Every structure is written in C-alpha cells, then in structure tokens.
Short mmCIF file of C-alpha atoms in Angstrom, two decimals:
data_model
loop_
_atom_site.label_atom_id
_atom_site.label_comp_id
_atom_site.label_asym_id
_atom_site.label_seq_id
_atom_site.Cartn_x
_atom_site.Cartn_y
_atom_site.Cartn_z
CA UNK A 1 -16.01 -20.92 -18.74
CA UNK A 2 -15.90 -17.51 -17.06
CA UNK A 3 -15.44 -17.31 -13.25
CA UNK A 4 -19.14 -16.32 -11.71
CA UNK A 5 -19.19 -16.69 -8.17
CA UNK A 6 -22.63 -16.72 -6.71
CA UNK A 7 -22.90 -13.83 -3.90
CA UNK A 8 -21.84 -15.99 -0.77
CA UNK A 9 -18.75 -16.69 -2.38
CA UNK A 10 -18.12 -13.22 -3.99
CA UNK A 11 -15.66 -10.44 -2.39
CA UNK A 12 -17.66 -6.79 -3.05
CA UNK A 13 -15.46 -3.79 -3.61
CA UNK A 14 -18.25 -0.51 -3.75
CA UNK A 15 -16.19 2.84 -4.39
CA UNK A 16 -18.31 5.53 -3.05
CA UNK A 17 -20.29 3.40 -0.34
CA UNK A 18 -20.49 5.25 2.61
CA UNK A 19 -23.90 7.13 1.51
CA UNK A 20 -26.91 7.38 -0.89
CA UNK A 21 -26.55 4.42 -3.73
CA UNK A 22 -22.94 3.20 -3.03
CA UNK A 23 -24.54 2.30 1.01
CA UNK A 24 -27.95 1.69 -0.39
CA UNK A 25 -26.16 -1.18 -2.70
CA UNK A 26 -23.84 -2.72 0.37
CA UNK A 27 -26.92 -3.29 2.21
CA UNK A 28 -28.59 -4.89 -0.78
CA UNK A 29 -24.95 -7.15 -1.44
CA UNK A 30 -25.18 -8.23 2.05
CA UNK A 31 -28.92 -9.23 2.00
CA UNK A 32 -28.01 -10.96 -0.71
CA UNK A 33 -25.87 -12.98 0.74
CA UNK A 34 -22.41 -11.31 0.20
CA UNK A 35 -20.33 -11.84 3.51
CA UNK A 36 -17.11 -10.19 1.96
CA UNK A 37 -17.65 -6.16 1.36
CA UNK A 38 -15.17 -3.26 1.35
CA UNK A 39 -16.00 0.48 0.83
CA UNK A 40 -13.77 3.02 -0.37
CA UNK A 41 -14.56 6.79 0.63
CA UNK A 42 -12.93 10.36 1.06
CA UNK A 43 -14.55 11.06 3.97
CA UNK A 44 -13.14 8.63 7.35
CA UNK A 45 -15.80 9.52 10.01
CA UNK A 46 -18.67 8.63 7.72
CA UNK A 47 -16.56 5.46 6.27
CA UNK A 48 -16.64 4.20 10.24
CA UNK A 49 -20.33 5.20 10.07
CA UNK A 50 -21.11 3.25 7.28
CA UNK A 51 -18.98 0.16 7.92
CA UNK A 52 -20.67 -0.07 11.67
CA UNK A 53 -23.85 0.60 10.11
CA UNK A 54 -23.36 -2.47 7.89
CA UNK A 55 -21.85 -4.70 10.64
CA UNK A 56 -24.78 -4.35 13.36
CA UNK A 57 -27.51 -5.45 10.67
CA UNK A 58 -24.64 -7.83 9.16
CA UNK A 59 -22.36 -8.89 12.25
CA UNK A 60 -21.59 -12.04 9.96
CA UNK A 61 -19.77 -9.99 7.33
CA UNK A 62 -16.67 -8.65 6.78
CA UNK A 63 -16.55 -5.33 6.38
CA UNK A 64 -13.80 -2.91 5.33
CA UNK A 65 -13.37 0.81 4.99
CA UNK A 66 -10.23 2.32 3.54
CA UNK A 67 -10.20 6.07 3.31
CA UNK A 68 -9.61 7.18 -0.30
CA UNK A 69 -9.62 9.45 -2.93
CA UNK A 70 -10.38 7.94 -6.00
CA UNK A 71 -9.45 10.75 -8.21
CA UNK A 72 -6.06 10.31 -6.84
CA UNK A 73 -4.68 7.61 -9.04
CA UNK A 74 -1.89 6.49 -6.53
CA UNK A 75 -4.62 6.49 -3.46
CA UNK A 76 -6.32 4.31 -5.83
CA UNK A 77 -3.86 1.54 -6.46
CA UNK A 78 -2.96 1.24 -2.33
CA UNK A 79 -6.62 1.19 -2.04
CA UNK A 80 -7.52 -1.77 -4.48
CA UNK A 81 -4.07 -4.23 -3.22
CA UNK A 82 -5.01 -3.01 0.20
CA UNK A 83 -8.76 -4.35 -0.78
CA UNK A 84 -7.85 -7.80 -2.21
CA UNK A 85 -5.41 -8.68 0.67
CA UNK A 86 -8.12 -8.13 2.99
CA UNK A 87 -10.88 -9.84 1.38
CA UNK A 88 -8.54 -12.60 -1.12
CA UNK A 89 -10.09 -11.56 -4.53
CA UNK A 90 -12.35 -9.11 -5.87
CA UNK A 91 -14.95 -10.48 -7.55
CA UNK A 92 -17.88 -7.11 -8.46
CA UNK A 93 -16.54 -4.02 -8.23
CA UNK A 94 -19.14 -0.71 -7.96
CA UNK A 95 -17.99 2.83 -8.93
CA UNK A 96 -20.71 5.06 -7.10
CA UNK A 97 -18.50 8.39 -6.67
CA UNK A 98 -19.18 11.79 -8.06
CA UNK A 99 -17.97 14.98 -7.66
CA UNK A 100 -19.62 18.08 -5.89
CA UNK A 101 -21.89 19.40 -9.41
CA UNK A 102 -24.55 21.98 -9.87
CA UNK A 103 -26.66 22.36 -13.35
CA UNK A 104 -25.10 25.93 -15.18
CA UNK A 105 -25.62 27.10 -18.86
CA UNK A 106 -22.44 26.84 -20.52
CA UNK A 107 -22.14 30.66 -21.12
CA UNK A 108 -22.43 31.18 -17.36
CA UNK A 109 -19.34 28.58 -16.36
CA UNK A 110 -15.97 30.15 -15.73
CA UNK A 111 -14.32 28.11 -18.66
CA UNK A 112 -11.59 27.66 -16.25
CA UNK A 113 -14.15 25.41 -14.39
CA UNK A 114 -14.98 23.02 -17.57
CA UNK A 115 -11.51 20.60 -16.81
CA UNK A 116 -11.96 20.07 -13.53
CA UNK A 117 -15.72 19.07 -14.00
CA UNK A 118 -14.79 16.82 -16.64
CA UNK A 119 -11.74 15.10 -15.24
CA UNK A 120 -13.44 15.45 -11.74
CA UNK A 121 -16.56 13.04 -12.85
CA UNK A 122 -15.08 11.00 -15.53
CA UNK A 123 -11.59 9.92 -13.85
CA UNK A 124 -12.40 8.29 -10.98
CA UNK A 125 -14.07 5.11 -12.15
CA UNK A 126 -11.91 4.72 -14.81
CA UNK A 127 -8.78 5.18 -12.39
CA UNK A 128 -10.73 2.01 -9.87
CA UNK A 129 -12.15 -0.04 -13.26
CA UNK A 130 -8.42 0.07 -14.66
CA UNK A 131 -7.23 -0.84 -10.80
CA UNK A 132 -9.33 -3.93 -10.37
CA UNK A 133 -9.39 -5.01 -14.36
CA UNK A 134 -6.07 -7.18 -13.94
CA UNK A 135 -6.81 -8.62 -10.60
CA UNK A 136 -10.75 -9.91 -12.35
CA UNK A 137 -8.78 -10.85 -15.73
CA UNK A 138 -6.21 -12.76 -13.65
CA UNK A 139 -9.04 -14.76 -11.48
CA UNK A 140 -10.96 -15.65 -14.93
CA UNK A 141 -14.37 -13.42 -13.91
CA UNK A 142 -15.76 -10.47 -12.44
CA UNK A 143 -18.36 -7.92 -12.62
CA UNK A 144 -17.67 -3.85 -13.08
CA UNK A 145 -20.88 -1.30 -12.46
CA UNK A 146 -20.19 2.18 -13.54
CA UNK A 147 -22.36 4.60 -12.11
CA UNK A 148 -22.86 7.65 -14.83
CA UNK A 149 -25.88 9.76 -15.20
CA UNK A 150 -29.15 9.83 -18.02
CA UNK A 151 -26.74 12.97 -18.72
CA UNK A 152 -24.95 10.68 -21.30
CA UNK A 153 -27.71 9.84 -23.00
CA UNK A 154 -30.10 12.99 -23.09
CA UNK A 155 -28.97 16.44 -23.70
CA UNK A 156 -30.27 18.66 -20.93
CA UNK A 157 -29.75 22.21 -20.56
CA UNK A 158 -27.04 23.07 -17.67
CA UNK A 159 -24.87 19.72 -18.03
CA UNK A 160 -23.04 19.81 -21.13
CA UNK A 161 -19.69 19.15 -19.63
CA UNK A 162 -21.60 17.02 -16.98
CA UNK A 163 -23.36 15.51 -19.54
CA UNK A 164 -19.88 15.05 -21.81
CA UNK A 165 -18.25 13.42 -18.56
CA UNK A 166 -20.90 11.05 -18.09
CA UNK A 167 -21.15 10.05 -21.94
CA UNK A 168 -17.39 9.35 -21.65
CA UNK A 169 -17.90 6.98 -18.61
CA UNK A 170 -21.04 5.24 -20.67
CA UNK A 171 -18.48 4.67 -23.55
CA UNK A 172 -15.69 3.70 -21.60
CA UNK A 173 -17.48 0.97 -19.88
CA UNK A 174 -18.88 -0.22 -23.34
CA UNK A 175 -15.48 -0.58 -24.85
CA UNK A 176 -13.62 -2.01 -21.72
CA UNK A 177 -17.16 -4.68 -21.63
CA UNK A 178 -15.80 -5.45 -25.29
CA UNK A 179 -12.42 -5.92 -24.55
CA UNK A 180 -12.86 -7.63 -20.91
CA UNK A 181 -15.69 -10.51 -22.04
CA UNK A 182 -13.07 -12.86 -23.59
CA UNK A 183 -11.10 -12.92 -19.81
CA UNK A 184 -14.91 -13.48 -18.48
CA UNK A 185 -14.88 -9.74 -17.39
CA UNK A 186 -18.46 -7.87 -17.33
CA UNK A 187 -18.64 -3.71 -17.15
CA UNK A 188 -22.09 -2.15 -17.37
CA UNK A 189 -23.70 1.09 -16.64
CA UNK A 190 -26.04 2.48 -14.57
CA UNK A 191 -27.64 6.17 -15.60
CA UNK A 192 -29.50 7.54 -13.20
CA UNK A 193 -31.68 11.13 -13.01
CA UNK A 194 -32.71 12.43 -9.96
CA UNK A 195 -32.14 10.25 -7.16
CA UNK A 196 -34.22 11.31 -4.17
CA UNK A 197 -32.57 11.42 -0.46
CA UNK A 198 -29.54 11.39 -1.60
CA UNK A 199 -26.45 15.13 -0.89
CA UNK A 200 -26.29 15.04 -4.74
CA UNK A 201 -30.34 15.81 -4.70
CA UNK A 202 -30.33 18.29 -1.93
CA UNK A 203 -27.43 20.41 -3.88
CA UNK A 204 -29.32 20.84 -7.08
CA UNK A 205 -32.98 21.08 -5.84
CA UNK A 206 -31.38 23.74 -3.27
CA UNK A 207 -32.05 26.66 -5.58
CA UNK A 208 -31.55 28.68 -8.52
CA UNK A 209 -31.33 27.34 -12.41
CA UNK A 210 -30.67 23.48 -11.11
CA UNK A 211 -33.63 23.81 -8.63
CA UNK A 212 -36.03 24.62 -11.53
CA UNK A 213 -34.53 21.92 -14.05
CA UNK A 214 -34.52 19.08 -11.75
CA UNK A 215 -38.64 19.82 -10.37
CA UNK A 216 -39.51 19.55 -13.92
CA UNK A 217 -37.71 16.04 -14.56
CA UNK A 218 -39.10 14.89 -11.01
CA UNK A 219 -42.62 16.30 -12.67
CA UNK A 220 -41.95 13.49 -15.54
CA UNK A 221 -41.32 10.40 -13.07
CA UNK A 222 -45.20 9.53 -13.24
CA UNK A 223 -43.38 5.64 -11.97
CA UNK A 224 -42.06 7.84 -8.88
CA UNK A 225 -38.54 9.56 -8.44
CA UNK A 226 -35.74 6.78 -7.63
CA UNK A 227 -34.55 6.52 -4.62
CA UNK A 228 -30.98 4.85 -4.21
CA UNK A 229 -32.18 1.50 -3.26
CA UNK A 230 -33.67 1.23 -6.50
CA UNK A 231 -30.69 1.54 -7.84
CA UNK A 232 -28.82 -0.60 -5.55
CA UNK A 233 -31.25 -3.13 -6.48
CA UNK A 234 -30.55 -3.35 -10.08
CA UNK A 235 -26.89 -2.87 -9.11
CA UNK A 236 -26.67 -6.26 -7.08
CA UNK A 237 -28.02 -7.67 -9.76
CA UNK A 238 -25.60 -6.96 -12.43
CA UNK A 239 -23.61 -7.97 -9.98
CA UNK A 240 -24.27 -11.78 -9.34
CA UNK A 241 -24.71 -14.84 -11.33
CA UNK A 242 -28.30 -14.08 -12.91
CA UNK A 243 -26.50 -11.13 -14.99
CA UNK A 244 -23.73 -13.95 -15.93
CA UNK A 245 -24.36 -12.87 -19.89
CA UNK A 246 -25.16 -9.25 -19.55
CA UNK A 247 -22.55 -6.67 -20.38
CA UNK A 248 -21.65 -3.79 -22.49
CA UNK A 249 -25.37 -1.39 -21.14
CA UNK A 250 -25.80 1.43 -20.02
CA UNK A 251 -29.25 1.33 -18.14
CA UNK A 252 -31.52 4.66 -16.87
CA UNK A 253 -33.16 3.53 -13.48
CA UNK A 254 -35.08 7.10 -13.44
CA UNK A 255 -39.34 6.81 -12.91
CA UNK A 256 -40.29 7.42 -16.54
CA UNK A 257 -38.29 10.74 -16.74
CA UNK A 258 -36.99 9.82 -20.32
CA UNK A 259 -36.51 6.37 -22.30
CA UNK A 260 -33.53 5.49 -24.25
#
C-alpha cells in the first residue's frame, strides 16, 4: 500500500511560502496538525518574517526557511537535501511560486520577452517536483500540489504565453500523477484566477489593459473573489490522507469566474 502519513506525522515542504497562498497554506498545514514545515523563498528578510510568523502562532513546530531561487536548478537541489535533512523525509510538497507577470496582447510583447515568461512560470515547479519525486518514490508515498493558473484552461486575452506556461504545468503534473501513482506518488493542480490580497493582484489590477481584464473576471465571481486561504484550504487537503486516491486534476478555486 502507498505511504500516506496523516498530517502529524507528515514533513511539509511549500516552495513559495513566505506570502499570499504559499503562507496562507503553512498556516492551514500547521492547524492541521503538521508540526514539520519548511519554506523555500527568494526573498531572506520576508523568509525570517514568515517563519517567525508561523512559530509564534505554532511555537510547537518546526519551522525552516532556506533562501532560494527555484528557477535556479542547482539552488534547487541544495534546497530540497538541505530540506529533508532537516525535517527526515518529505512527505507533501507545494509549488506556490510565480514570476513577476502583467496581462499584454501578444502583438504588444517584445517577442524577446515570450522565453523568459514561459521558462520563468513553467520551470520552477517542475525543477522542485523533479527534486522531491525520488526522495517520495524512495519513501513509498507523497503528495505534489502544483500551483498553475485558470490560464491553462481558458483562453483569455493578454496571457497567451502566460496562459501556454500554465497549460504546460497543468499537463506536466497530469503525466508525472500517471507515472508517480504506481510508487504511491500523488501530483495535482490547483488553477486559480484572481486571488485577492495577494502582490500578484495588486500588479495587474494596478492599471492599464490587465487592470480592465481582471475587474471584469472579479465582476463574474458572484461566489466572491478567492482569497489565498481558500486556496490553502483545498491545498492541505490534497495534501493529507482524505485525498489518499485523488491525483492527476487540475482544479479552478476562482468564485464562479469560469467552470471547466
């Protein structure tokens, strides 16, 4: 049987968790239960931010912070032994990074710009999923969350490379979910729209072309625009034993905005 540890017993890798749904989703692994957590982040004074923040509500947990750039492949693989010698294992791993993005028609992007959008979005979590795949396949379990964008799965003016990085995450956690089940290995996705509160949100809705597409998709969430701990709440739970047989989706947490 596949290795599911329950979330007292699980070690919590979140790439990306030092703000908006990467921190949202540590506090919601701790509540949980988790007592074993480790972010991974660029940026070192809000890591220590973060990683305090999580020990004064959590002073029972272990909580680790290693500065890193995950689209740096060789930052990555430090970052991930560093991880499991600290904690012993690594048992969910969440991939919550993205790359500074705003909405622009196609005709109006430097085509020098287009690699560097693509490979900026789309390499990191598959740089930390191939990282932590061996260590999960070796233990006989763990759970992967990919987070990607309702980008992949509805074409939307101003994000066709976005929207081509973020189907390329989608089908890259559906293929490794197909190859990973038979080592008791899970990978899902989580697409998002507009996520309120969060820097991503206050970059697009700053001005200009972005500012006017993403009021009309928050005009469509008649359940409410998400917030990250919405997210973070579906996140923990593809993350512990009650999503034990789920793997291989690619969910949209995003108010009514769009189905599919």
């Amino acid at each position: 049987m596949p290795l599911v540890r329950d979330y007292p017993e699980s070690a919590v890798l979140i790439a990306g968790g030092t703000s908006g749904v990467g921190l949202a989703s540590a506090f919601g692994f701790l509540a949980a239960g988790v007592r074993r957590i480790a972010l991974l982040a660029r940026n070192t004074e809000r890591g220590d931010a973060a990683r305090q923040a999580l020990r004064d509500r959590h002073p029972e947990a272990e909580v680790v912070f290693v500065p890193t750039d995950a689209g740096d492949l060789d930052q990555v693989n430090a970052a991930v032994g560093e991880v499991r010698s600290a904690l012993g294992a690594i048992d969910v791993l969440v991939n919550s990074v993205t790359a500074t993005y705003r909405p622009e028609l196609l005709h109006r992007t430097p085509p020098a710009d287009l690699a560097k959008i693509l490979t900026g979005q789309a390499l990191p979590p598959m740089h930390l999923t191939r990282a932590v795949l061996p260590l999960m396949r070796e233990q006989g379990g763990g759970s992967i969350v990919n987070i990607a964008s309702d980008a992949a799965k509805v074409p939307t003016p101003g994000e066709a490379v976005l929207g081509a990085a973020m189907a390329a995450i989608v089908m890259f956690s559906r293929v490794t979910a197909i190859e990973a089940k038979r080592d008791g290995v899970r990978v899902n996705a989580v697409t998002p729209s507009l996520i309120a509160g969060t820097p991503t949100a206050e970059n697009v809705l700053r001005d200009g072309f972005s500012k006017a597409l993403f009021e009309k998709a928050a005009a469509q969430a008649h359940l409410g625009v998400a917030e990250p701990e919405d997210l973070a709440s579906l996140i923990v739970f593809l993350g512990g034993p009650g999503a034990a047989k789920l793997t291989g989706q690619a969910i949209s947490v995003n108010g009514g905005i769009s189905a599919g």
